[in-house]
CSV table of C-alpha atoms in Angstrom, one decimal:
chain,number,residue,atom,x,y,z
A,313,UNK,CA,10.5,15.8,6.5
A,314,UNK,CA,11.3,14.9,10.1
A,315,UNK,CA,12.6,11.3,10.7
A,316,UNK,CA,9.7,10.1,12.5
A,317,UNK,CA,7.5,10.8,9.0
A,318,UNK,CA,10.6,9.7,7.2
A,319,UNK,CA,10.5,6.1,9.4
A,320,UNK,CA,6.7,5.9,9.0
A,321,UNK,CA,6.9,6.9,4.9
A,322,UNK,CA,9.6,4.4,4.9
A,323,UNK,CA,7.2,1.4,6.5
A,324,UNK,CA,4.3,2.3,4.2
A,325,UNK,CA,6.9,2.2,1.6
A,326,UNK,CA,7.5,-1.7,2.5
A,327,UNK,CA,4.4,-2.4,2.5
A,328,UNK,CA,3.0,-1.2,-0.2
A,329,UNK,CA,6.2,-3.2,-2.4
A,330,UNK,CA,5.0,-6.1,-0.5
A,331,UNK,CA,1.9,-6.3,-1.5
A,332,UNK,CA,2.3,-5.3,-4.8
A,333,UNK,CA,4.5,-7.8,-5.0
A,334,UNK,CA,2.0,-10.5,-3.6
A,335,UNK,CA,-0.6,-9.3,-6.8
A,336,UNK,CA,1.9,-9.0,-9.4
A,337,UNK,CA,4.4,-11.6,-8.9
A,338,UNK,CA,3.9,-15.3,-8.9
A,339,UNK,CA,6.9,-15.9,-7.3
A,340,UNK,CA,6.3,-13.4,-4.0
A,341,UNK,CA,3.4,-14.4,-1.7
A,342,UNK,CA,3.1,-11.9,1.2
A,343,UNK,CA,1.8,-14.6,3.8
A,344,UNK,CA,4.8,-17.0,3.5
A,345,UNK,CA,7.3,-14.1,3.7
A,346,UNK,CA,5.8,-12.3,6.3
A,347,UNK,CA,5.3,-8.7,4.5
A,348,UNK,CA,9.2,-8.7,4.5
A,349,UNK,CA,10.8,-7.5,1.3
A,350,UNK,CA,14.9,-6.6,0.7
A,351,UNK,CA,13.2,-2.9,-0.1
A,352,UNK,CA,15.0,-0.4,2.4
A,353,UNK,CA,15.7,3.1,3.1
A,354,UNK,CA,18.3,3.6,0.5
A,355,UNK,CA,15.7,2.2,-2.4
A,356,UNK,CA,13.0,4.8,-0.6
A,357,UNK,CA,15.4,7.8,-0.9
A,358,UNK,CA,15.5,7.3,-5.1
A,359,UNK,CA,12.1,7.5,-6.0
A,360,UNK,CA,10.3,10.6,-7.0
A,361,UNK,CA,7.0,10.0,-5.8
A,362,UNK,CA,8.1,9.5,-2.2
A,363,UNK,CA,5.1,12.4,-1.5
A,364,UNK,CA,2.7,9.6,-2.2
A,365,UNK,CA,3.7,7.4,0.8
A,366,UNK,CA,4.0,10.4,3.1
A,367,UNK,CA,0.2,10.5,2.2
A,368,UNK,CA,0.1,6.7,2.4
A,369,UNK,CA,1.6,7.1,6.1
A,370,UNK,CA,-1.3,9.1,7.4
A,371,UNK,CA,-3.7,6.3,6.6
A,372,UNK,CA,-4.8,4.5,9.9
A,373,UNK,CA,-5.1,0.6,7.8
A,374,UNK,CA,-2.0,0.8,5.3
A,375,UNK,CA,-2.4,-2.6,4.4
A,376,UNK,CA,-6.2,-2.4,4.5
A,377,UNK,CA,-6.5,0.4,2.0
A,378,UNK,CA,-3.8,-1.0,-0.2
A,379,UNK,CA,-5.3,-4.2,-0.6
A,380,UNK,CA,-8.8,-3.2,-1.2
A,381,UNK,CA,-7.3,-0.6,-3.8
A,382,UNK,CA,-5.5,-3.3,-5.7
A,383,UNK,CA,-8.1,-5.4,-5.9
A,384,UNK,CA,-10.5,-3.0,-7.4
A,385,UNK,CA,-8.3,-0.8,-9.9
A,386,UNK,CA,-6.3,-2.3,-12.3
A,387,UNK,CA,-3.2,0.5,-11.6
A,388,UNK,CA,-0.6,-0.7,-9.3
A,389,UNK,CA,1.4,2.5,-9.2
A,390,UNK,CA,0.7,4.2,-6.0
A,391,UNK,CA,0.2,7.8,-7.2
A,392,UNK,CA,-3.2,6.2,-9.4
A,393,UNK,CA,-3.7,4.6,-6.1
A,394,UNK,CA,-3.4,7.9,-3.7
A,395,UNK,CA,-4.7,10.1,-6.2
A,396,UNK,CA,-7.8,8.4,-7.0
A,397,UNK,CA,-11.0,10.0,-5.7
A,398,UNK,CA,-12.6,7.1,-5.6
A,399,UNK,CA,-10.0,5.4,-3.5
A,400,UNK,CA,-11.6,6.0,0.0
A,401,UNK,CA,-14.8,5.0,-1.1
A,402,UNK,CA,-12.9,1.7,-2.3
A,403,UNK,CA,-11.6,0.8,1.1
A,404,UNK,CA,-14.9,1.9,2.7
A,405,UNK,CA,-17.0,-0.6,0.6
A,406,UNK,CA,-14.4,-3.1,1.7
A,407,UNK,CA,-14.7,-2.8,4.8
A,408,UNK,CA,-18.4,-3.0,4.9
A,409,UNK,CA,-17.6,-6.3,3.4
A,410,UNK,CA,-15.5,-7.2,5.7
A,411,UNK,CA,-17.6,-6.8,8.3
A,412,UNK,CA,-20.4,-8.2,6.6
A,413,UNK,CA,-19.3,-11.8,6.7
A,414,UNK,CA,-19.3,-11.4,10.5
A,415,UNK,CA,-23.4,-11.8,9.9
């Protein structure tokens, strides 16, 4: 893995503990914080299913698709998340719905 990937693996890695954070914990809200969490580089480099957030990465709405997936499935862990087939049909339906309340 070169750094840039690393660097980008690394930011979806942050955002993903964000926003788990903002659906799991009552005392994290991802609005008043800002998306900022004390998760780092050093946290990244310990966990064994950094190949899921590589994947994560390549996503062009990181946020998007991790939202719509956590509100939907009851699995917070990002390989159920990634690894779901259903997943991009997920984030497609929400962004119709999205864009539906623009009507």
């Amino acid at each position: 893995m070169d750094i840039a990937q690393q660097e980008t693996s690394v930011a979806a890695y942050k955002t993903y503990v964000a926003i788990k954070n903002h659906f799991t914990s009552p005392y994290y809200d991802y609005f008043q914080y800002g998306g900022r969490v004390k998760a780092g580089k050093m946290t990244f480099e310990r966990r064994n299913d950094k190949y899921f957030f590589t994947k994560l990465a390549k996503k062009k709405d990181i946020r998007g698709y991790l939202v719509a997936n956590f509100i939907d499935n009851q699995s917070n862990w990002i390989g159920d998340v990634i690894n779901d087939h259903d997943s991009d049909k997920i984030y497609t339906k929400w962004q119709a719905r999205l864009q539906s309340l623009q009507y």
